[in-house]
CSV table of C-alpha atoms in Angstrom, one decimal:
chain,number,residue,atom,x,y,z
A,24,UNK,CA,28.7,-118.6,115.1
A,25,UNK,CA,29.8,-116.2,118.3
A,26,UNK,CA,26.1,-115.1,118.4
A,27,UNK,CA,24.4,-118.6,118.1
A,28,UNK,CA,26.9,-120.1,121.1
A,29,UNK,CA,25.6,-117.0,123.2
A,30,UNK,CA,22.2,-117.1,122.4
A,31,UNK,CA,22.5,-120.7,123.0
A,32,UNK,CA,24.1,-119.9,126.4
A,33,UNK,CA,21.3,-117.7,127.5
A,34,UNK,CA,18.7,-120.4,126.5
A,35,UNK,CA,20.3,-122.6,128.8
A,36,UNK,CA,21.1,-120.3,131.6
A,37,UNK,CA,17.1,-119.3,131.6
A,38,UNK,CA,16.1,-123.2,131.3
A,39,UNK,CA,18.3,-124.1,134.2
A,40,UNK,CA,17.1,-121.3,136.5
A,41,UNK,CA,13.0,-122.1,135.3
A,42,UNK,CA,10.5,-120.0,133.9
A,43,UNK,CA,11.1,-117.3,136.1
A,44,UNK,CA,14.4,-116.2,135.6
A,45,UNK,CA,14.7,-112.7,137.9
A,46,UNK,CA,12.2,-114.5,140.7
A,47,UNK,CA,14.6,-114.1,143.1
A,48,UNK,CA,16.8,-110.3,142.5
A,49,UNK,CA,15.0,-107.8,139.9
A,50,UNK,CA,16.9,-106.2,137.8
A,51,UNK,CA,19.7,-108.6,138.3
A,52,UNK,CA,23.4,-108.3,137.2
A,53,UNK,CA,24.8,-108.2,133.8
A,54,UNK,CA,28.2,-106.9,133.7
A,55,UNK,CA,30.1,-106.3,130.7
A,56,UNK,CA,26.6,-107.2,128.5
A,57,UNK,CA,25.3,-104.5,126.1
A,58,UNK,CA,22.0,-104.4,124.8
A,59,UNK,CA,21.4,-103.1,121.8
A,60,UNK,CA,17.4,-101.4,121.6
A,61,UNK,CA,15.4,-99.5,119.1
A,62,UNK,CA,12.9,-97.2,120.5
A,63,UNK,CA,9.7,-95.0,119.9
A,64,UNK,CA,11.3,-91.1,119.4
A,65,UNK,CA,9.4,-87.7,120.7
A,66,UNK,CA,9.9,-85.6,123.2
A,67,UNK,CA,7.3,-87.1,126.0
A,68,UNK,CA,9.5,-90.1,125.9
A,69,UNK,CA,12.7,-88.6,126.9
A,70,UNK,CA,11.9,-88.7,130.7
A,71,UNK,CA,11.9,-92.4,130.8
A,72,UNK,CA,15.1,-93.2,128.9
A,73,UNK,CA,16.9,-90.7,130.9
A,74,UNK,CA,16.6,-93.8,133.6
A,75,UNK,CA,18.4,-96.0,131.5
A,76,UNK,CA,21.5,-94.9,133.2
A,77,UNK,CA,19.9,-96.1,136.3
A,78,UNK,CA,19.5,-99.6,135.0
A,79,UNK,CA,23.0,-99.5,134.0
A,80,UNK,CA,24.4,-98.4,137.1
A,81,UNK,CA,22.4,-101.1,138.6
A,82,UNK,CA,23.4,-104.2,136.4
A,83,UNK,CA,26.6,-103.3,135.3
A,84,UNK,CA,25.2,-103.5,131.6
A,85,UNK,CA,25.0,-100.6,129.0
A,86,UNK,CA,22.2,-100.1,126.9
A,87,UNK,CA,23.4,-98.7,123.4
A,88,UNK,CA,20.2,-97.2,121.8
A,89,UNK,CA,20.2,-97.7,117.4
A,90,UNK,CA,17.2,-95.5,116.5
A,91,UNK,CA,15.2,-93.5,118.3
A,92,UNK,CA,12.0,-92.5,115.2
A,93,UNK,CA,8.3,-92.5,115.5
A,94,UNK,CA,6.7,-95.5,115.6
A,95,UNK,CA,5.2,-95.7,111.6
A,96,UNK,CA,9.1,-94.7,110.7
A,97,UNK,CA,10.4,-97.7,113.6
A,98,UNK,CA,8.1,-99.9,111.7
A,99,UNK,CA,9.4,-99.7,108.4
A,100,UNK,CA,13.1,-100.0,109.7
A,101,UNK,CA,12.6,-103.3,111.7
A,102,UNK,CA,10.8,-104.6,108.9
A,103,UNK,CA,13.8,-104.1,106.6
A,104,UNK,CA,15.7,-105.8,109.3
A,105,UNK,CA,13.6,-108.6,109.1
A,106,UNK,CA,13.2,-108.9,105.7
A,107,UNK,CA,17.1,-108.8,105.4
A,108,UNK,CA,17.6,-111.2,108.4
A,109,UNK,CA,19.7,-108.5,110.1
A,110,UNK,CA,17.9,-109.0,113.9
A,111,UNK,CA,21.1,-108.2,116.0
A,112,UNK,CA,19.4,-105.8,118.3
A,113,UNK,CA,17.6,-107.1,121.5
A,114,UNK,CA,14.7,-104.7,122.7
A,115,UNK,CA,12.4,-102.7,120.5
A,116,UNK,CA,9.1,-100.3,121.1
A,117,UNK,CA,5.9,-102.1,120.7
A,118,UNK,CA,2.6,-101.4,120.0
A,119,UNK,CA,-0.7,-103.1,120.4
A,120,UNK,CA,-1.7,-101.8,117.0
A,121,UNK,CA,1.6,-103.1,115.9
A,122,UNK,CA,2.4,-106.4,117.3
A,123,UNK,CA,0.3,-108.9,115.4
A,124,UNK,CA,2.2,-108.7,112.1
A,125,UNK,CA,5.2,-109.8,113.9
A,126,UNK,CA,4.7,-112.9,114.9
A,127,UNK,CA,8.0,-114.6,115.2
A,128,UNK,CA,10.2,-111.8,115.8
A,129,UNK,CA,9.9,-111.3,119.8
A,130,UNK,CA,10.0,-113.5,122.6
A,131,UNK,CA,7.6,-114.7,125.0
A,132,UNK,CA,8.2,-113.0,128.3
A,133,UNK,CA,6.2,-115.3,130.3
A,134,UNK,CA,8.9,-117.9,130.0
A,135,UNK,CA,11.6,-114.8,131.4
A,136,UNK,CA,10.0,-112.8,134.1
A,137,UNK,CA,8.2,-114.0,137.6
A,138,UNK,CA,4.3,-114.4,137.4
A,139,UNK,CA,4.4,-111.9,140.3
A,140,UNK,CA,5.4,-109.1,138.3
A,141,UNK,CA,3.7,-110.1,135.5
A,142,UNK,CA,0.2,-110.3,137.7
A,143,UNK,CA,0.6,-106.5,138.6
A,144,UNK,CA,-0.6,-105.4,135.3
A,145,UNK,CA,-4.1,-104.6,134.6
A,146,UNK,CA,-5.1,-107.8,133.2
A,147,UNK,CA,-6.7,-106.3,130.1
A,148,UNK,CA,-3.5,-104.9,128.8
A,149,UNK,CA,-1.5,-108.2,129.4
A,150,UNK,CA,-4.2,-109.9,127.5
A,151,UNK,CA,-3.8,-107.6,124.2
A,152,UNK,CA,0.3,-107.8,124.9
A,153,UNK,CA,-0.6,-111.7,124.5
A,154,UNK,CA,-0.8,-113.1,120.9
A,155,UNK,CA,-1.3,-117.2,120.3
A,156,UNK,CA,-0.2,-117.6,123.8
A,157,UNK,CA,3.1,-115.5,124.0
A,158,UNK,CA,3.1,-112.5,126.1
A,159,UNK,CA,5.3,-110.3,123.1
A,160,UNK,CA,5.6,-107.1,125.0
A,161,UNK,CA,5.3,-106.0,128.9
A,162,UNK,CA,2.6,-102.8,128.5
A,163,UNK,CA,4.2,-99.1,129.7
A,164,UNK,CA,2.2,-96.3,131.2
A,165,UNK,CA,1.0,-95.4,127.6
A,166,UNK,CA,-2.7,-96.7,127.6
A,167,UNK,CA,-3.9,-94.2,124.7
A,168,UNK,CA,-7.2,-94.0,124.4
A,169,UNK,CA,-8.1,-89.9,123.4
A,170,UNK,CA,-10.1,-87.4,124.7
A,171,UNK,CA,-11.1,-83.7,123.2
A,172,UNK,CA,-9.0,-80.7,125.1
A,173,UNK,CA,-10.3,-77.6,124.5
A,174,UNK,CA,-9.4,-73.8,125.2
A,175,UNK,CA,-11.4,-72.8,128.0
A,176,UNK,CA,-11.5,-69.2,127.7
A,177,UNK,CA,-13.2,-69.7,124.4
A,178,UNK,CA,-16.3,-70.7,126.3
A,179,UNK,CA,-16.4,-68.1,128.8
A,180,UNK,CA,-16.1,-65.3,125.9
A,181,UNK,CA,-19.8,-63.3,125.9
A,182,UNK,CA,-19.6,-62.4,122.3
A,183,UNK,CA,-18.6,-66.1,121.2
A,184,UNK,CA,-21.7,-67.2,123.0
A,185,UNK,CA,-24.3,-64.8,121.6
A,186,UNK,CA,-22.6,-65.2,117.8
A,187,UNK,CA,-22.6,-69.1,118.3
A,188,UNK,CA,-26.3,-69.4,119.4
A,189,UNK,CA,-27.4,-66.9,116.8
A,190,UNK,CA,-25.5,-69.2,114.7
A,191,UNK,CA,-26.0,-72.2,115.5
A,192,UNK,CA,-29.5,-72.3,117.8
A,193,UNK,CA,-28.2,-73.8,120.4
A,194,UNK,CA,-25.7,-72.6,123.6
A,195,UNK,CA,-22.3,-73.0,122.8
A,196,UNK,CA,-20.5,-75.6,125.5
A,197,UNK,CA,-17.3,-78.4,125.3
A,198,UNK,CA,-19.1,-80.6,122.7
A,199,UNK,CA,-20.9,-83.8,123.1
A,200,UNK,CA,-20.9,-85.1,119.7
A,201,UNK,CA,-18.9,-84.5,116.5
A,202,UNK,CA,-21.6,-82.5,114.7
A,203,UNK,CA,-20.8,-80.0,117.7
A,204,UNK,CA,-16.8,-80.0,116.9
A,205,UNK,CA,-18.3,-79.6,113.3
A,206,UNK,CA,-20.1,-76.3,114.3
A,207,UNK,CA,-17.6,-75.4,116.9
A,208,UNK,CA,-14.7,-76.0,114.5
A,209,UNK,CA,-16.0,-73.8,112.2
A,210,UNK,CA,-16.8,-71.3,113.9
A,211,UNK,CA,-13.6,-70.3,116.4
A,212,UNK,CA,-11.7,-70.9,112.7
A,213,UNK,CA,-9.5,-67.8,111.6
A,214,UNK,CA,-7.0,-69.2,109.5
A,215,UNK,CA,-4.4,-69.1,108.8
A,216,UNK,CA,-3.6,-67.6,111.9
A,217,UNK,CA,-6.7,-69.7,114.4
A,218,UNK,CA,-8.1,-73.4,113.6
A,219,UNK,CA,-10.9,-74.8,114.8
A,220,UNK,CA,-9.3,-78.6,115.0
A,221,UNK,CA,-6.8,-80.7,113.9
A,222,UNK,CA,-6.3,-84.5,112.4
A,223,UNK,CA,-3.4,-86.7,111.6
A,224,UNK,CA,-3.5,-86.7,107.9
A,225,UNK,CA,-1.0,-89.6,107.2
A,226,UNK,CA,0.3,-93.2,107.8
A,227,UNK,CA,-2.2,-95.1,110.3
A,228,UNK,CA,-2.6,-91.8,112.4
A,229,UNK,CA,-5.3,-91.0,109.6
A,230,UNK,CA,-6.6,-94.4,108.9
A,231,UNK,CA,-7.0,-95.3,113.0
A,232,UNK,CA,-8.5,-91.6,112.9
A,233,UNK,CA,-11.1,-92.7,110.1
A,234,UNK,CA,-11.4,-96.2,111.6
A,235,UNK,CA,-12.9,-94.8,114.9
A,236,UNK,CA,-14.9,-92.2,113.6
A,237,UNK,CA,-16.5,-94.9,110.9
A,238,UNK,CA,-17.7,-96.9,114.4
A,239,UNK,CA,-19.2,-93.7,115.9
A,240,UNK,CA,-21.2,-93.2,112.7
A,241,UNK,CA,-22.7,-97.0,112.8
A,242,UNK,CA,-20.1,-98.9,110.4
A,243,UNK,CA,-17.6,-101.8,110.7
A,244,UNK,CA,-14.3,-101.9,109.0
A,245,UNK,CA,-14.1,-105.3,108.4
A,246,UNK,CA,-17.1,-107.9,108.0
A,247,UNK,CA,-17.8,-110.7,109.7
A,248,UNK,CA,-16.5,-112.3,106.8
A,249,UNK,CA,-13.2,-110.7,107.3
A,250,UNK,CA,-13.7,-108.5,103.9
A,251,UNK,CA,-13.1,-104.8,103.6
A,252,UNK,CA,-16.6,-103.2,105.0
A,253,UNK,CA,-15.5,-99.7,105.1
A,254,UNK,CA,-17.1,-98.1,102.2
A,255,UNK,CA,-20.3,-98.0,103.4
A,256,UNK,CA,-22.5,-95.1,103.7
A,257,UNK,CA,-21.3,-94.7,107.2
A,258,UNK,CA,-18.1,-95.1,106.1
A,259,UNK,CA,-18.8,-92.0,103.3
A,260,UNK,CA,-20.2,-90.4,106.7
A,261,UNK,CA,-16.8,-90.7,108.6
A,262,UNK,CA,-14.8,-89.9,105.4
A,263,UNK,CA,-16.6,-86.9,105.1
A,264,UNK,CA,-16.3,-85.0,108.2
A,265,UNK,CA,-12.5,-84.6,107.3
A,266,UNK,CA,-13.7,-83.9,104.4
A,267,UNK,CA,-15.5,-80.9,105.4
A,268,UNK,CA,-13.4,-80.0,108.0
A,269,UNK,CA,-10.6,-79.4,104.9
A,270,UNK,CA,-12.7,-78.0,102.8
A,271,UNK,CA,-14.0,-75.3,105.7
A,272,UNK,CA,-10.5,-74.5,106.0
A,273,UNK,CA,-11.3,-75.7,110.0
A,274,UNK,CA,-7.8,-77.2,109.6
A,275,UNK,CA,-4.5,-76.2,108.8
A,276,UNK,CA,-3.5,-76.1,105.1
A,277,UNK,CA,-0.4,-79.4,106.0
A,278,UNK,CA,-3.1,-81.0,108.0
A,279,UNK,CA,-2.5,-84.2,105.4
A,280,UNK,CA,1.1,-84.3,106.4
A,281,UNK,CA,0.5,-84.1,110.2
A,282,UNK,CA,1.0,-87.1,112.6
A,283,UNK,CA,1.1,-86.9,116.1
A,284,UNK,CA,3.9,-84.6,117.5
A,285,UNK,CA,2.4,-82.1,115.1
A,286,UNK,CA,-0.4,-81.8,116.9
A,287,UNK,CA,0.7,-81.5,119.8
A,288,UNK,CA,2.8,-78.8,118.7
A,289,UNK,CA,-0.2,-77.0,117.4
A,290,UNK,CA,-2.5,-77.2,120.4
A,291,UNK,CA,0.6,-75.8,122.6
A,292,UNK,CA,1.3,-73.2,120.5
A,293,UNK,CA,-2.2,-71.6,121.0
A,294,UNK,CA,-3.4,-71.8,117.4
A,295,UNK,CA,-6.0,-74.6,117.7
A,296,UNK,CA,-9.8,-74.6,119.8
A,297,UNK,CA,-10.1,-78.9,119.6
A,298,UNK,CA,-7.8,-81.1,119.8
A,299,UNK,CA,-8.9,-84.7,120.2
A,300,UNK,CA,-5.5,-86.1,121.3
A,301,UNK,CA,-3.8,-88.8,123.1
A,302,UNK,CA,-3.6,-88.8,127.5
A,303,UNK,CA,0.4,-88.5,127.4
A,304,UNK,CA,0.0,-84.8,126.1
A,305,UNK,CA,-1.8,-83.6,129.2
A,306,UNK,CA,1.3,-82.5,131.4
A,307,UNK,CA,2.6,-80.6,128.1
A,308,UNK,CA,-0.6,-78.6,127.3
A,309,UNK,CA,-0.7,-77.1,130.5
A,310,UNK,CA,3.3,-76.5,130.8
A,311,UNK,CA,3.7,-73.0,130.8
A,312,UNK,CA,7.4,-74.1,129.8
A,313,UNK,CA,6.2,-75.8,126.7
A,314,UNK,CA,2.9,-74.7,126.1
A,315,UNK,CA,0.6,-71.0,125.5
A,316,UNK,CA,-2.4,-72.3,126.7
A,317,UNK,CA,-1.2,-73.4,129.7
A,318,UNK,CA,-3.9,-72.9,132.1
A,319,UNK,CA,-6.2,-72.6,129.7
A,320,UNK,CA,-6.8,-76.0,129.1
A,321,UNK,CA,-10.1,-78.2,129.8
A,322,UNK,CA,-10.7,-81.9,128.4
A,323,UNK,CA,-14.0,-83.4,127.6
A,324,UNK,CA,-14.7,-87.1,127.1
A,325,UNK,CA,-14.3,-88.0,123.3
A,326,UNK,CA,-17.6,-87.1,121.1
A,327,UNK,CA,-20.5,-89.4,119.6
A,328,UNK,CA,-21.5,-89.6,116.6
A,329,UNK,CA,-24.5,-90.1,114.9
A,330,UNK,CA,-25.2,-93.5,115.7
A,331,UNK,CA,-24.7,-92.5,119.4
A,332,UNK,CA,-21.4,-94.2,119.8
A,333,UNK,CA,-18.4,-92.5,120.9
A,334,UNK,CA,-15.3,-92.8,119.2
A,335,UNK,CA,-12.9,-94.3,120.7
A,336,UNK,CA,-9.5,-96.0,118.7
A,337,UNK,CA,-7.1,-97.3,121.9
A,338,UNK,CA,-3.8,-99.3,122.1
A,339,UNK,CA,-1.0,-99.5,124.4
A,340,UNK,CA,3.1,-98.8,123.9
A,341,UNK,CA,5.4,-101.3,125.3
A,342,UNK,CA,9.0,-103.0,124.8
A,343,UNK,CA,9.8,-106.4,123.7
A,344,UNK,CA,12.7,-109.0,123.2
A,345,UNK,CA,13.8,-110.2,120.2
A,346,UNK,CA,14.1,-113.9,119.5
A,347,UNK,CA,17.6,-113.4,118.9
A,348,UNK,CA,18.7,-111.7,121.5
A,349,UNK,CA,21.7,-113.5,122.8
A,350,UNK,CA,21.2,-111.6,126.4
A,351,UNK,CA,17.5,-112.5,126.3
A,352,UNK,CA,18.0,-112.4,130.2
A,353,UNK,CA,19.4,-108.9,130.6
A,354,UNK,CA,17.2,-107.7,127.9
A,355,UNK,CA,13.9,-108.5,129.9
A,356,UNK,CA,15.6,-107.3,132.9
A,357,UNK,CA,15.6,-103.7,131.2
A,358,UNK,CA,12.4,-103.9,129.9
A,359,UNK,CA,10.6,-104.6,133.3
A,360,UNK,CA,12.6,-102.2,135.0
A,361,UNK,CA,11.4,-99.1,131.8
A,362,UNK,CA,7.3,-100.6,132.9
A,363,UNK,CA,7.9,-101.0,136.8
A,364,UNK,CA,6.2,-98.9,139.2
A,365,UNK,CA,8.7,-96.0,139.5
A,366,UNK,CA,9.0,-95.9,135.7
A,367,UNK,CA,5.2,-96.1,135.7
A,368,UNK,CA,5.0,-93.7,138.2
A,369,UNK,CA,6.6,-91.1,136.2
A,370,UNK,CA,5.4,-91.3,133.1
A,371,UNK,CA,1.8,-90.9,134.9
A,372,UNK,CA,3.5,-87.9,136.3
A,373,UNK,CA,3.2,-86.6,132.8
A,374,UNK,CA,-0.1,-87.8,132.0
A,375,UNK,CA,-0.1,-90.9,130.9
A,376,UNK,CA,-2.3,-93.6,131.9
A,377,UNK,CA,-0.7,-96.4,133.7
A,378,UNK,CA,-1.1,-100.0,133.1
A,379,UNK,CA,0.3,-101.4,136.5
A,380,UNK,CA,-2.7,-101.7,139.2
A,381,UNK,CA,-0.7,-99.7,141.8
A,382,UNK,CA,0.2,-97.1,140.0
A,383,UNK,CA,-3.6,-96.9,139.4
A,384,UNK,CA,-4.0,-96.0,142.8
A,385,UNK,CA,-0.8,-93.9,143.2
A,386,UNK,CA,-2.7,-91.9,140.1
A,387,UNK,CA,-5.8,-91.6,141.7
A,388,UNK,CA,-4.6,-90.8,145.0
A,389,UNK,CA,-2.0,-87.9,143.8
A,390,UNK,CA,-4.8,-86.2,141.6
A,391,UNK,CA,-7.0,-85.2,144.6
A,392,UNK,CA,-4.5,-82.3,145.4
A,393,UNK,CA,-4.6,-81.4,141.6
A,394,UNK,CA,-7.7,-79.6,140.0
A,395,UNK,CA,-6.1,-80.4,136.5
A,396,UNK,CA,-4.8,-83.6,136.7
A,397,UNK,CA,-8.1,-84.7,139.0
A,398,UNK,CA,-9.6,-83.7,135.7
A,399,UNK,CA,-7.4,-85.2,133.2
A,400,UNK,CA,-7.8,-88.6,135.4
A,401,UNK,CA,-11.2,-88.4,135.4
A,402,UNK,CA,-12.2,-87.9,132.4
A,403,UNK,CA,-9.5,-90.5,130.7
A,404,UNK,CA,-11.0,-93.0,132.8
A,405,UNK,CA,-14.5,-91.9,131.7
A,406,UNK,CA,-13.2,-92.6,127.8
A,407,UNK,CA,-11.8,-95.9,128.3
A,408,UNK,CA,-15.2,-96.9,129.0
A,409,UNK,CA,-16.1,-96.2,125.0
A,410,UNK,CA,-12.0,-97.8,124.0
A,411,UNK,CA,-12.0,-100.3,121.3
A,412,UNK,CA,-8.9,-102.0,119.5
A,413,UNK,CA,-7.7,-102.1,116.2
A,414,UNK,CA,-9.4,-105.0,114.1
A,415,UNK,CA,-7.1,-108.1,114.9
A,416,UNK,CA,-5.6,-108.9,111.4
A,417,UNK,CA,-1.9,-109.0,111.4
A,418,UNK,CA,-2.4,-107.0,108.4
A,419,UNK,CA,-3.6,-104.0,110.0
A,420,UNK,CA,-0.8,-101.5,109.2
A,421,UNK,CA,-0.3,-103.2,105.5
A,422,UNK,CA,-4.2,-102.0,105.1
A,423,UNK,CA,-3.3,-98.3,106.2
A,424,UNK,CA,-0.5,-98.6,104.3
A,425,UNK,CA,-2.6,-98.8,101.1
A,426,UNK,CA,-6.0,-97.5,102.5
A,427,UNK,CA,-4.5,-93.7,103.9
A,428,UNK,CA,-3.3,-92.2,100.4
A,429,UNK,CA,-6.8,-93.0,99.3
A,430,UNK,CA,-8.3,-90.9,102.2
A,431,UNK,CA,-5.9,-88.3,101.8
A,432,UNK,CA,-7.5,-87.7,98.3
A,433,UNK,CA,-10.8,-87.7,99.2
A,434,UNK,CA,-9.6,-84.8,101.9
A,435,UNK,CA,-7.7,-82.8,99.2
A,436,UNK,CA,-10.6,-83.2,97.1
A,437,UNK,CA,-9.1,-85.5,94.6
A,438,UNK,CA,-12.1,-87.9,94.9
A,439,UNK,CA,-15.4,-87.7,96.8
A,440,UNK,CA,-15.0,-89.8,99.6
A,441,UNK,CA,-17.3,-92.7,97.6
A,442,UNK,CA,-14.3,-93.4,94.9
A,443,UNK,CA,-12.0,-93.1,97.6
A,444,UNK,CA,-13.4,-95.9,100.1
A,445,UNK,CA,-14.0,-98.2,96.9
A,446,UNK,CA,-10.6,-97.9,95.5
A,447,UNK,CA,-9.3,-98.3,99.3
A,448,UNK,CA,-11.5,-101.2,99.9
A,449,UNK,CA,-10.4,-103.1,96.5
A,450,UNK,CA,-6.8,-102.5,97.4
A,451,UNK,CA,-7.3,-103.4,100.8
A,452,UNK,CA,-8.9,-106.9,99.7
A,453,UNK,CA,-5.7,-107.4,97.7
A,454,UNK,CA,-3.4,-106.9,100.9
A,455,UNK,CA,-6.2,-109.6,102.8
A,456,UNK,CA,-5.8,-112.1,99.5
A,457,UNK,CA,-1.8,-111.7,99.0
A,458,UNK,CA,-1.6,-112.5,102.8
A,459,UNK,CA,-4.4,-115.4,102.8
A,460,UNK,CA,-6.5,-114.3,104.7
A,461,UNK,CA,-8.8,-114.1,102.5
């Protein structure tokens, strides 16, 4: 009953003051308030949170921080929350890819922060934060859209060169297209001590991974008829160059139990030639604190594939409110201040792409003094060109759910890549028709 009356207090505190309830004084004053959060976990995050304490210092409120996991693990624990009806935190991690199947658990942020600060944002992200006319989640300086780093030196080797195009037939360069990384991959392999690539091989790391590389061969993962259209012969295509990347040992042996902080691990450690990865692992490749091929890295704009498109899988990270947030004002108060143009500014630092305009230009402007970053910027704007979303269904992480074990035993060779698609299709239809949306 404590809760309701204070949640009932906020309502009214933000209904007396209008829509915009920080319009005048950003991030506003809070004392004594806690607000409880559950956030994305891994180490390129850190930097941000450490300004919590500035937010504190600044409001007088304290943020006290339940889980800290990655975001397929976050999932599965506010999901138990809702399903119990234990929503007694206040902020969480979003994610674009995320966001639909939770359509009554967060707030709309419209209603608590100035259109001003709202209308700094590029519009585009705002729009996918949006869903049925709430804005859900303010967007961070985590557009992800990825892009192929390489190891330079590997191309300016005279031995590689002459044994690729004797190979191969053709001059060995950063690759355009993914029968390229298929060659390339192959060849630089040495395992188990040198791999030519690396994939997620779990959760929807592997199924997002599939999804994009099934566009670049031609195919569609839903119909226009909203059906599972995935196991198609593009869709065999896609499947298959993981397939063959496994089964050419191209890969490390636990590839199928990778997700994302695993490879970034590997490309630091100096192990791996390609690495088709995420923007906020630039700043960390070429860390000589954190990473062996520091200086030694280059980044190419993301590969075609055979039907000339590029891959190309994006999303975007942000926070949210929960509905039952008692301190709903406080609560968007530290979730503007984590996406505002200092925080934005910093996570750029790292190599993230922003998603405020001026921090755009701050970006743009800073990179001219940096050969790296100049190319890191470049080319990351180059592959947002060729960014696509997830397919809107608010069953998009139920599907990978069911869909990723399926492609995990077409890549251990458990089933050719045809059995697996059908049986992933079929169960993914029955995820669509439990969920009537089918």
């Amino acid at each position: 009953m404590r809760n309701w009356r204070a949640g009932l207090a906020a309502g009214m505190m933000a209904l007396l003051a209008g829509t915009s309830v920080f319009a005048a004084d950003l991030p506003g004053k809070f004392p004594g308030v806690t607000i409880d959060a559950k956030l994305i976990g891994g180490q390129q995050y850190e930097p941000l949170y450490a300004r919590i304490t500035e937010w504190e210092k600044a409001t007088g409120a304290k943020v006290n921080i339940l889980s800290k996991k990655n975001h397929f693990e976050l999932d599965k624990e506010i999901k138990s929350d809702m399903a119990s009806g234990s929503i007694s935190w206040c902020v969480g991690s979003n994610h674009s890819s995320f966001a639909p199947q939770y359509p009554d658990l967060y707030t709309d942020l419209g209603k608590l922060l100035p259109k001003e600060e709202i209308g700094q944002f590029v519009d585009s992200t705002i729009q996918a934060s949006t869903i049925d006319g709430r804005l859900v989640m303010l967007p961070r300086a985590q557009f992800d859209v990825s892009a192929l780093y390489y190891q330079k030196s590997l191309y300016k080797d005279d031995a590689k060169k002459k044994a690729f195009k004797d190979k191969y037939g053709y001059d060995l360069a950063p690759p355009k297209t993914w029968k390229e990384v298929s060659d390339q991959a192959t060849f630089f392999a040495n395992p188990p001590n040198f791999f030519g690539t690396q994939f997620p091989g779990k959760e929807e790391a592997i199924n997002g991974r599939f999804y994009e590389m099934l566009v670049a061969e031609g195919g569609e993962y839903l119909g226009k008829d909203g059906k599972p259209a995935f196991n198609s012969e593009a869709g065999v295509r896609a499947l298959d160059w993981f397939v063959n990347m496994y089964k050419a040992k191209a890969v490390p042996a636990g590839t199928t139990n990778y997700l994302w902080d695993d490879l970034g691990a590997g490309f630091a450690s100096g192990s791996v030639a390609l690495d088709l990865d995420w923007p906020g692992w630039a700043t960390y490749f070429n860390d000589p604190k954190s990473s062996k091929v520091a200086g030694n890295v280059g980044v190419v704009v993301q590969p075609a594939g055979s039907s000339g498109k590029h891959t190309g899988w994006s999303g975007h990270h942000g926070f949210s409110v929960t509905e039952s947030c008692a301190h709903k004002d406080a609560a968007a108060s530290l979730v503007w201040f984590l996406t505002n143009d200092d925080s934005q500014k910093l996570e750029a630092a790292n190599g993230t792409l922003p998603t405020r305009k001026t921090v755009w230009e701050w970006d743009i402007q800073k990179a001219a003094s940096d050969p790296y970053k100049k190319e890191v910027l470049s080319t990351f704007q180059e592959a947002m060109k060729y960014a696509f979303p997830v397919p809107r269904t608010p069953q998009w992480i139920e599907i990978s759910n069911v869909v990723y074990p399926e492609l995990q035993a077409a890549i251990l060779g458990d089933k050719s890549s045809k059995q697996a698609l059908d049986a992933a299709a079929q169960k993914a239809t029955d995820v669509l028709k439990d969920a009537g949306a089918l």
